[in-house]
Every structure is written in C-alpha cells, then in structure tokens.
Coordinates of C-alpha atoms in Angstrom, one line a residue:
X218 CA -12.8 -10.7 -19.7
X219 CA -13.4 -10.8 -23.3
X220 CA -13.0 -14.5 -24.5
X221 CA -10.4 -14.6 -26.9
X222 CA -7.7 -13.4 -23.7
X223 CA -6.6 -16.9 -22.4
X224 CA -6.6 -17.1 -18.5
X225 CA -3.0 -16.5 -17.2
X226 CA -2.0 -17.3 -13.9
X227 CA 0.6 -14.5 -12.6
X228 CA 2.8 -14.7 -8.9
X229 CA 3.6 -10.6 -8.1
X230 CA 6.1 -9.7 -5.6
X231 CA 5.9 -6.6 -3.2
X232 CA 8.3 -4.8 -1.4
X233 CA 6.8 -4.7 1.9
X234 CA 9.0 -1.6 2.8
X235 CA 6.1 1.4 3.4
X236 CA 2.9 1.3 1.9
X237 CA 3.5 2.9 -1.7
X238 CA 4.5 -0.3 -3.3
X239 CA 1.7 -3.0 -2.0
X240 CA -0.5 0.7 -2.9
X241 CA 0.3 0.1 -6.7
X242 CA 0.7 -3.7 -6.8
X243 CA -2.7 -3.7 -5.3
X244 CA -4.0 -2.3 -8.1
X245 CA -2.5 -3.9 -10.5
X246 CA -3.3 -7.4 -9.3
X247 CA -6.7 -6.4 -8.9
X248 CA -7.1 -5.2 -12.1
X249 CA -5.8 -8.6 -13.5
X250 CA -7.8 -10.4 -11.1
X251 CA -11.0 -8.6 -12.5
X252 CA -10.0 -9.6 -16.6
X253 CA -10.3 -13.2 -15.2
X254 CA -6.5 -13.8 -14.2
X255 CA -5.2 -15.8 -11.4
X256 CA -2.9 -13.6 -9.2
X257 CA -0.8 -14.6 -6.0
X258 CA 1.1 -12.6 -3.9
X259 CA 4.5 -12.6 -2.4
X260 CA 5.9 -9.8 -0.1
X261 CA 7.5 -9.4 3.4
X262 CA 6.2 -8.8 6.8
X263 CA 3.1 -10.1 8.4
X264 CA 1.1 -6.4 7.8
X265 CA 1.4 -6.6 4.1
X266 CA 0.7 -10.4 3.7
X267 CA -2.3 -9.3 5.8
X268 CA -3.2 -6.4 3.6
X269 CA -2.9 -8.6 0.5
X270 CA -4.9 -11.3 1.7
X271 CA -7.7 -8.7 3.4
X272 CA -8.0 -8.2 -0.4
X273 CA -8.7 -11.8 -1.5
X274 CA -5.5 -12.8 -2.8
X275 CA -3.2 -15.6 -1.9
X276 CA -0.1 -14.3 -0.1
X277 CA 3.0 -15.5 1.8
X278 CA 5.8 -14.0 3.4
X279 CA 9.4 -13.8 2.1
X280 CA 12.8 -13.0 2.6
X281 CA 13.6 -9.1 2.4
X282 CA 17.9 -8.9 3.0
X283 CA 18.8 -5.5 4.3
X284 CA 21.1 -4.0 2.1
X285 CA 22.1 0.2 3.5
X286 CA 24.3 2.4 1.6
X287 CA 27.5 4.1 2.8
X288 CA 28.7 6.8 1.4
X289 CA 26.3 6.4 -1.8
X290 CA 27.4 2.4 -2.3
X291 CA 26.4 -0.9 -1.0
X292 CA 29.9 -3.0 0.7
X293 CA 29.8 -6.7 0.7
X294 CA 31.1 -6.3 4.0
X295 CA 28.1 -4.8 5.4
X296 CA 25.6 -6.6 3.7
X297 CA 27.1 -9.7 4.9
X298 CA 27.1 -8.1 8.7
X299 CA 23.6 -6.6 8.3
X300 CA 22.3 -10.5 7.3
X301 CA 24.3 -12.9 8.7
X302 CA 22.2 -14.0 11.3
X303 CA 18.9 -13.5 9.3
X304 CA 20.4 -15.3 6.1
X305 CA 19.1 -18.9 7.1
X306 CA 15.7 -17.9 8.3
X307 CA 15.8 -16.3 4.9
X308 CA 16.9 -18.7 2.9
X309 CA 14.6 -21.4 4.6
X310 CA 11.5 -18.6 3.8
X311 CA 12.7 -18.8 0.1
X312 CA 12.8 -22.2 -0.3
X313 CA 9.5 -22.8 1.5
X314 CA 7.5 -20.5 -1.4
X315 CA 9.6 -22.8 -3.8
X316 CA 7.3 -25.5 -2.3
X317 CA 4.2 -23.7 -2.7
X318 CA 4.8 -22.4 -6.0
X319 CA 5.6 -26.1 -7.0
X320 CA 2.2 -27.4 -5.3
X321 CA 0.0 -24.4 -5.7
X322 CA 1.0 -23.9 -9.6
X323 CA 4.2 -22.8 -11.8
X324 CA 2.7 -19.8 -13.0
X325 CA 2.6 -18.2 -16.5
X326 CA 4.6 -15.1 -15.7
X327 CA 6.7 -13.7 -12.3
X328 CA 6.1 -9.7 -11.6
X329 CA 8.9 -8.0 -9.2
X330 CA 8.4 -4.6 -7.4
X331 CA 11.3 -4.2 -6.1
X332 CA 11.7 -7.5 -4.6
X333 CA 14.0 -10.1 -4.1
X334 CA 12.0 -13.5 -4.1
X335 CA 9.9 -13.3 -7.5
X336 CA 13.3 -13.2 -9.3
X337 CA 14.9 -16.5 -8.2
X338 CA 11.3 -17.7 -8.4
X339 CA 11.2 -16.9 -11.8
X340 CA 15.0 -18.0 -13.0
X341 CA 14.1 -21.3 -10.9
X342 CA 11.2 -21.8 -12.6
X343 CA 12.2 -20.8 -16.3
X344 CA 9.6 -18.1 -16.4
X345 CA 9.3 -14.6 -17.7
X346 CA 10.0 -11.8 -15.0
X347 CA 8.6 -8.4 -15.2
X348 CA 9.4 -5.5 -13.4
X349 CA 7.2 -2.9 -12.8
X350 CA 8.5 -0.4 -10.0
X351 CA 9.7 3.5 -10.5
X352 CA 13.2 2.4 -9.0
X353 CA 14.4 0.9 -12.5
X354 CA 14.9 4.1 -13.9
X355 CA 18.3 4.3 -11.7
X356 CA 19.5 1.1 -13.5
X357 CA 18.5 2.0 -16.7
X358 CA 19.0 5.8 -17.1
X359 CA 22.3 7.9 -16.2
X360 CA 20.7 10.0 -13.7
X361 CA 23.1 12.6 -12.4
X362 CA 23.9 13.0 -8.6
X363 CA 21.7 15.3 -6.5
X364 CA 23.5 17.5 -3.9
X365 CA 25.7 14.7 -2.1
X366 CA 23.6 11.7 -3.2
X367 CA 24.3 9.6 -6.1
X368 CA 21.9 6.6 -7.5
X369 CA 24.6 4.0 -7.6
X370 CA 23.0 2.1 -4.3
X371 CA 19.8 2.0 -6.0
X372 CA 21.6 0.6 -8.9
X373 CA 23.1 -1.9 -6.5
X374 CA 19.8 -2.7 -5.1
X375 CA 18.0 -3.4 -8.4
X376 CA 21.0 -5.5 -9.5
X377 CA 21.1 -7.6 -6.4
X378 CA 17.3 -7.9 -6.5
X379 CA 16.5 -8.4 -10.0
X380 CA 20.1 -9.5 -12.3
X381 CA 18.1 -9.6 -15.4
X382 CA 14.3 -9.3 -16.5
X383 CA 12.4 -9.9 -19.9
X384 CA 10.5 -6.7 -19.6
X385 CA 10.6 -3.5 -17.2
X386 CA 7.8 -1.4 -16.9
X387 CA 8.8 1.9 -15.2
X388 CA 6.7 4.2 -13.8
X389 CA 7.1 8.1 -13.5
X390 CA 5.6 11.3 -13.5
X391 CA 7.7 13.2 -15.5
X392 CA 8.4 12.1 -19.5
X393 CA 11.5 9.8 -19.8
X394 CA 13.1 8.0 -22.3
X395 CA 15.8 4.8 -22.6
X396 CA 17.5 3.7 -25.2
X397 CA 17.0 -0.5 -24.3
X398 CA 14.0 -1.7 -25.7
X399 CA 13.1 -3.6 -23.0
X400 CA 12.4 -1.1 -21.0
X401 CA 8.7 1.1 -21.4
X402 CA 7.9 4.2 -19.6
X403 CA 4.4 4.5 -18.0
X404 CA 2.0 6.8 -16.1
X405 CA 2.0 5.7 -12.1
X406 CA -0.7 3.3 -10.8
X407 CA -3.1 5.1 -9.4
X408 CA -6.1 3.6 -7.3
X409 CA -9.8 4.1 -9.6
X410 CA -10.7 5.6 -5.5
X411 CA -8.2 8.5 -5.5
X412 CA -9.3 9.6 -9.2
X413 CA -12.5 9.4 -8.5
X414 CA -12.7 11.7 -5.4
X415 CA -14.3 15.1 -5.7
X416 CA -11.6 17.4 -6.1
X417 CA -12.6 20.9 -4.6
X418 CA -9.9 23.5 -3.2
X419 CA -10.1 25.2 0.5
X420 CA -8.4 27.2 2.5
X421 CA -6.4 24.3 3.8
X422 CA -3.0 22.7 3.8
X423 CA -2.5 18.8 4.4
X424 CA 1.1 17.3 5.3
X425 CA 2.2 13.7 6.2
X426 CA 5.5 13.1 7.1
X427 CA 7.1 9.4 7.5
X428 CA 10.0 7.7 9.3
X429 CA 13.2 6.9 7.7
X430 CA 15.1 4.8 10.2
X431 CA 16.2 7.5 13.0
X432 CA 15.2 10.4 10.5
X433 CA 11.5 10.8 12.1
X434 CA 8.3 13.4 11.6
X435 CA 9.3 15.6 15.0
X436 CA 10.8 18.3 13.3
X437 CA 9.2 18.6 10.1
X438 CA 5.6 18.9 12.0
X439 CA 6.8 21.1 14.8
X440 CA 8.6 23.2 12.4
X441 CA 5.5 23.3 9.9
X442 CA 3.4 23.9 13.0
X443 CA 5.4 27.0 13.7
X444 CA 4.9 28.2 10.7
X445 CA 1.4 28.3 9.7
X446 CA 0.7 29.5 13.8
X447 CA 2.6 32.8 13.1
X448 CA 2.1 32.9 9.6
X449 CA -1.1 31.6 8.2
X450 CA -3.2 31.8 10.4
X451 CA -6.6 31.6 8.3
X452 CA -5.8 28.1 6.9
X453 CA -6.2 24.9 8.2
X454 CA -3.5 22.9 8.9
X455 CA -3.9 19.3 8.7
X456 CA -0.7 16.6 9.7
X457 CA -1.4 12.8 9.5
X458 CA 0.9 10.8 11.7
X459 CA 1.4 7.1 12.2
X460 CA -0.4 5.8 15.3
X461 CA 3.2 5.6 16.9
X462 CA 4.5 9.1 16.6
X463 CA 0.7 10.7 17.3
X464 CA 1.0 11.2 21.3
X465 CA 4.8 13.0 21.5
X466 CA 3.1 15.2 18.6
X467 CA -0.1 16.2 19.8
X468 CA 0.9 18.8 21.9
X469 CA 1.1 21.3 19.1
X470 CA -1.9 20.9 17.6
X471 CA -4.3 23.9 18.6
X472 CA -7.4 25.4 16.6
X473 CA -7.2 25.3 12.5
X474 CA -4.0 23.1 13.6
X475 CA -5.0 19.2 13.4
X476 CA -3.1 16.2 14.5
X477 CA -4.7 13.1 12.9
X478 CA -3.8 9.7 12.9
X479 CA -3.0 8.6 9.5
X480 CA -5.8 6.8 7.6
X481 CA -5.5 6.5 4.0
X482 CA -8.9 7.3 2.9
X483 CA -9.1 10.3 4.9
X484 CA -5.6 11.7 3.7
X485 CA -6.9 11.0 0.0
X486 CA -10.1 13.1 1.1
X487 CA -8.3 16.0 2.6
X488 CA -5.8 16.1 -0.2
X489 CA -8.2 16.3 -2.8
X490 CA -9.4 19.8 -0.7
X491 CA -6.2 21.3 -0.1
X492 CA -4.3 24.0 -2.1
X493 CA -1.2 21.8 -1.4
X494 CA 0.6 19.2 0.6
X495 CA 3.7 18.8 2.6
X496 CA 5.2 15.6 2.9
X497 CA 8.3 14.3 1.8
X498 CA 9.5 13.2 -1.1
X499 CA 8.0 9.5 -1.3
X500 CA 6.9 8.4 -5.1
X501 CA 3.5 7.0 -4.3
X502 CA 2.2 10.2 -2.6
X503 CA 3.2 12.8 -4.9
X504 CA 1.9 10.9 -8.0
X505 CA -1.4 10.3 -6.1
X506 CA -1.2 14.1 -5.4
X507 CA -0.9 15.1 -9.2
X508 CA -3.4 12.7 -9.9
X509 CA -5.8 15.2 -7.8
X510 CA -4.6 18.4 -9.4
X511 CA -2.5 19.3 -5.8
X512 CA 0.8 20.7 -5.5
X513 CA 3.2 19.6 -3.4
X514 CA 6.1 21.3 -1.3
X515 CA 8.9 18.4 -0.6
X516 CA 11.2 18.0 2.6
X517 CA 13.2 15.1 0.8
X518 CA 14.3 11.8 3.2
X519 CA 18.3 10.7 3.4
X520 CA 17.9 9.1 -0.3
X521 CA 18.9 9.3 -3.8
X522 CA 15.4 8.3 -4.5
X523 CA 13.6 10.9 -2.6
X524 CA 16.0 13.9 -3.4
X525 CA 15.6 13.1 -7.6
X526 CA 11.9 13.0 -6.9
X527 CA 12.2 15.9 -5.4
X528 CA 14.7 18.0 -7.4
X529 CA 12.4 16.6 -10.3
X530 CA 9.2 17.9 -9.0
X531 CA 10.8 21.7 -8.0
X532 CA 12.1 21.7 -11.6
X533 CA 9.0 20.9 -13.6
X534 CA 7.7 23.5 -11.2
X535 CA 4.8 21.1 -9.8
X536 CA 5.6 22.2 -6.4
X537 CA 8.5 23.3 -4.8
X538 CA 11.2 21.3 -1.9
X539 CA 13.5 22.4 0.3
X540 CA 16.2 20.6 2.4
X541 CA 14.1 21.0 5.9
X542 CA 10.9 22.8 6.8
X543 CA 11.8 26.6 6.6
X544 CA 9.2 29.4 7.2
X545 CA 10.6 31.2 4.1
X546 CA 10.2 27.9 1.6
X547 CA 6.8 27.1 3.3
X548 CA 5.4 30.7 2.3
X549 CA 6.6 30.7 -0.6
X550 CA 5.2 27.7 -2.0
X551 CA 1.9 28.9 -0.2
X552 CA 2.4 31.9 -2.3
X553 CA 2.5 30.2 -6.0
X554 CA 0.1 27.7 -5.1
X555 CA -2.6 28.9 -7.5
X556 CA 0.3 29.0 -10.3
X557 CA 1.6 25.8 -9.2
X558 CA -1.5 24.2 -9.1
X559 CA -2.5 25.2 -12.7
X560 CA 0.7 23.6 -14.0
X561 CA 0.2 20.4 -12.3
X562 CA -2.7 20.4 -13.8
X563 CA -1.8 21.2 -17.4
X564 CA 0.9 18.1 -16.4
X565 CA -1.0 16.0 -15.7
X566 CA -3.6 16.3 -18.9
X567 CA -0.3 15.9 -21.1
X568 CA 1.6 13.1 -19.2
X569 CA -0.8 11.3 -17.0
X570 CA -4.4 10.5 -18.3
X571 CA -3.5 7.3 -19.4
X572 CA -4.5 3.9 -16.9
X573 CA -1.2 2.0 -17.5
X574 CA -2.8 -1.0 -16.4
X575 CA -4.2 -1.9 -19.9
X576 CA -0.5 -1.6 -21.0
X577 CA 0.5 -4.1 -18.2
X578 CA -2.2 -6.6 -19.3
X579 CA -1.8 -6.5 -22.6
X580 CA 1.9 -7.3 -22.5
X581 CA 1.0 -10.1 -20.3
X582 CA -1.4 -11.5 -22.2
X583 CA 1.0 -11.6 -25.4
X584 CA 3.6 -13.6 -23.5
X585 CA 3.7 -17.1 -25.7
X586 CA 2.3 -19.9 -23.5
X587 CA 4.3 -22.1 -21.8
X588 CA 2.7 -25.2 -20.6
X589 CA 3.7 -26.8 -17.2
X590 CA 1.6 -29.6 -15.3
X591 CA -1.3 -28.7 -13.0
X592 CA -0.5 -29.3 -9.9
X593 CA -2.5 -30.1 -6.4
X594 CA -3.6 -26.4 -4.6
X595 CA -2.3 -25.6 -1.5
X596 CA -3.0 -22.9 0.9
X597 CA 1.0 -23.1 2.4

C-alpha cells in the first residue's frame, strides 16, 4: 500500500444466505486486506464464519431475522411469527458483537451486503455505512414488476436491513442509472481466479441448479437430462449438485451425461469450456459467467430478484430464460449460442472490464478520519 493511504480499519457484513455474497465480500475484503487495511467480518451461520476465517479474517456470527414475502409484500404479522422464538437468541447475538466491536476496535467505516447487524453496528457506533450489494437497485430504482412478481419485498428487505446509508455501491451487469447521488453503479466483483482461467469453448454444456426452500434441482436436472439424451447427443452434459441432492439424482447420469458434486473451482473450470450454462437466475453466477465470455440459458427461482435478472439477461440477449426447463427453450438457446456468445462478449468489453474494487477503496480511503480510543484486542 502506497504510503500516503492511511491504514483504515473496516467491519463488513455478509449475508450468509448462499454462497454469492460471502463470493464477493471475499474479494473485496481481501483486496483491502492486501492495500494494508484491517478488515473483520460479520455474517450468519457457522459455514460462512468458517469460510471467512479459513481466509484469515476475524469473523463472528450474527443475527439473520427471516423475513418471506406474501403475495409480493413483507406483513408485520408474519415476521413477528417467523421470529418470535428466535428474536432473543438474536438480539443476545447482536449485542454480544456490540462487545467485541467495543473491545476488539470501533472501526473507521461499517460495509453491509445485505445484512442486518453492520447497520445497527454502525448507527450505534456513529460510523459511516456502506452498502455494496446488487439488491439496492430495488430500493433505489423503479423497477417494473416481472410476470406476477413485483420488487416491493426486496424493497422491504433493504429498508428493514439497512434504514439509511452514507454511500451505496451497487453492482450490475447491465448499465443503470439513479438519480440520488449517493448511490454509484459498478461492474460485479469478480474473483482475480475466475478471470484468470483459460477460456477455451467445447462441445459441452454445464448447469447447476440450487434450492429455494421446497423449490429444489429434481426437475430442472431430470428435465435437462431428458433433453440433451434425445436431443444432443454429441455434447457433454455436465450438472453440479450440492452434496445433499447428488444420490436421488445420480440415476440419470449416463455417458456424455455427468452428475458432479458441486465444487467451486471445478464449476469455474468447466464453465470457462462450455458453449453455455444452465442454472438459474442467481446474480453471482451469471456475472461470473459473462466474466468468462459464456452465455447463459436461465430457469428463474420464486423471486423478484431472480426473474429481473433473468428477464434482464433474455433482453440484452446475453442468453436466453424460460419459466421451467423445456426441450424447445433448451435447443434454442443451444442454437444461438455462437451469436449469443459473441454478444456477451462485446458486453462485457463495453460494461465490465473495470475491477470495481479500486472504486470501493478509494471511496473508503477518502472518508474523513474519525478518531476513537484503541481499545484491548479480543478474539470474542
């Protein structure tokens, strides 16, 4: 770190929910870890407290409140039946990182990803919050309703989460604009290992499919399966599966037709070969795809979120969605692939070259300094 940056010490918070956001944060705090910044971590779950400290960095657990939509809204009256009994556990979690923040260090600035904690932490503490996430653009922009979805949970969400923030860092794939100057647009994070993997392209197809509450992989793979066993029969077919949903699924796989447990590495590797990828419509995964120059073809989970990804993507014509697997859709996008493939391409030059991490830094590093007492360290 050159040294005229002054050493900022910097508490992130991570939605534990999947692996897409602790993907990105990762990143990020690495990134500030490796210009000479301190970085702590707070998320929920065991796995990605884990995860964070597997990668060096001081991490505790916190309280993530369940908060389901209804008919496109979030009622009181469910939230408060959803949390009741976990509400004191939760509230005990919070004020124990209270504690370790006080001990450990007040730090210069509180990052949120779409989580709860960092925000109180950072109203508590009189510090500036930023958000960087791709979920603000609900709160921010007007986005119109997709089919029977409408963004106003996620609106909920983010308000609930985060009420206010000095600074909100967005990330997307596709050029937006707001009118509110606090908020910036930015290319997603992507990990230096998935844009520096050889990018080659074979006669074969890779698809991972995740579970959404009772919405699982079952159909999508066995219908997928179907597919490219009648139809395609000289490409490979390549479906990563969590550990959980591998032995029920299995039974399908047969020649070119792979079953594979999921392993991110691997998945990156077999991406970066593929003329396209199924999946659905989960942020993280279709930036990291474009990233590699790869279409994608989009079976969009029961969310606002994953249907404007993917009506977004289908539009742009990046890659192509439908509402299920369907042999007509799957040929189809198998079809255009070399046309699609070009454009995402040609996208990606325009729109997402740029490492927004320098932008992230730099912002960070111009915050005016607030001094606060150092305090004892603590492990918590």
């Amino acid at each position: 770190m050159s040294g005229d940056i002054r050493q900022l010490s910097v508490i992130i918070g991570v939605n534990g929910i999947g692996m897409g956001h602790s993907v990105r944060q990762s990143v990020i705090a690495q990134y500030l870890r490796d210009r000479g910044h301190s970085v702590r971590i707070v998320t929920n779950g065991a796995a990605r407290v884990e995860y964070f400290r597997d990668l060096g960095f001081p991490a505790w657990d916190g309280w993530m409140p369940t908060l389901l939509a209804r008919a496109d809204r979030i009622h009181a009256s469910d939230a408060v039946r959803a949390n009741i009994w976990q509400a004191p556990i939760g509230l005990a979690k919070h004020m124990r990182l209270r504690r370790i923040v006080r001990e450990t260090g007040v730090p210069d600035a509180f990052i949120t990803d779409y989580e709860p904690n960092t925000p109180r932490l950072a109203y508590h503490f009189d510090r500036p919050l930023i958000s960087v996430d791709q979920q603000s653009k609900y709160r921010h922009l007007d986005l119109p309703g997709v089919g029977t979805y409408a963004r106003t949970a996620d609106e909920q969400r983010l308000r609930h989460f985060a009420p206010r923030v000095d600074r909100s860092f967005i990330c997307s794939y596709v050029p937006l604009e707001a009118k509110d100057r606090k908020v910036e647009f930015i290319a997603p994070v992507i990990p230096d290992s998935v844009r520096s993997t050889p990018v080659t392209t074979e006669p074969v197809a890779t698809a991972y499919f995740s579970r959404y509450f009772d919405h699982g992989p079952e159909n999508s793979v066995r219908d997928l399966i179907a597919v490219f066993r009648q139809y395609v029969p000289d490409r490979a077919l390549r479906i990563y599966v969590q550990p959980a949903e591998a032995e029920r699924l299995r039974q399908y796989a047969e020649g070119k037709i792979e079953i594979c447990f999921f392993d991110r590495a691997a998945f990156i590797r077999d991406m970066a070969r593929s003329e396209g990828v199924f999946s659905n419509a989960g942020f993280n995964l279709i930036s990291e795809a474009f990233a590699l120059g790869k279409p994608v073809h989009l079976v969009p989970l029961p969310t606002y979120d994953q249907h404007w990804c993917a009506k977004v993507v289908h539009e742009a014509k990046l890659g192509t969605s439908a509402p299920r697997v369907d042999g007509g859709a799957v040929l189809d996008f198998l079809n255009q692939s070399r046309e699609l493939r070009s454009n995402v391409v040609r996208h990606r030059s325009e729109h997402l070259v740029v490492d927004p991490r320098e932008r992230i830094a730099s912002y960070l590093e111009g915050l005016p300094l607030v001094r606060s007492p150092i305090l004892a360290s603590s492990t918590g």
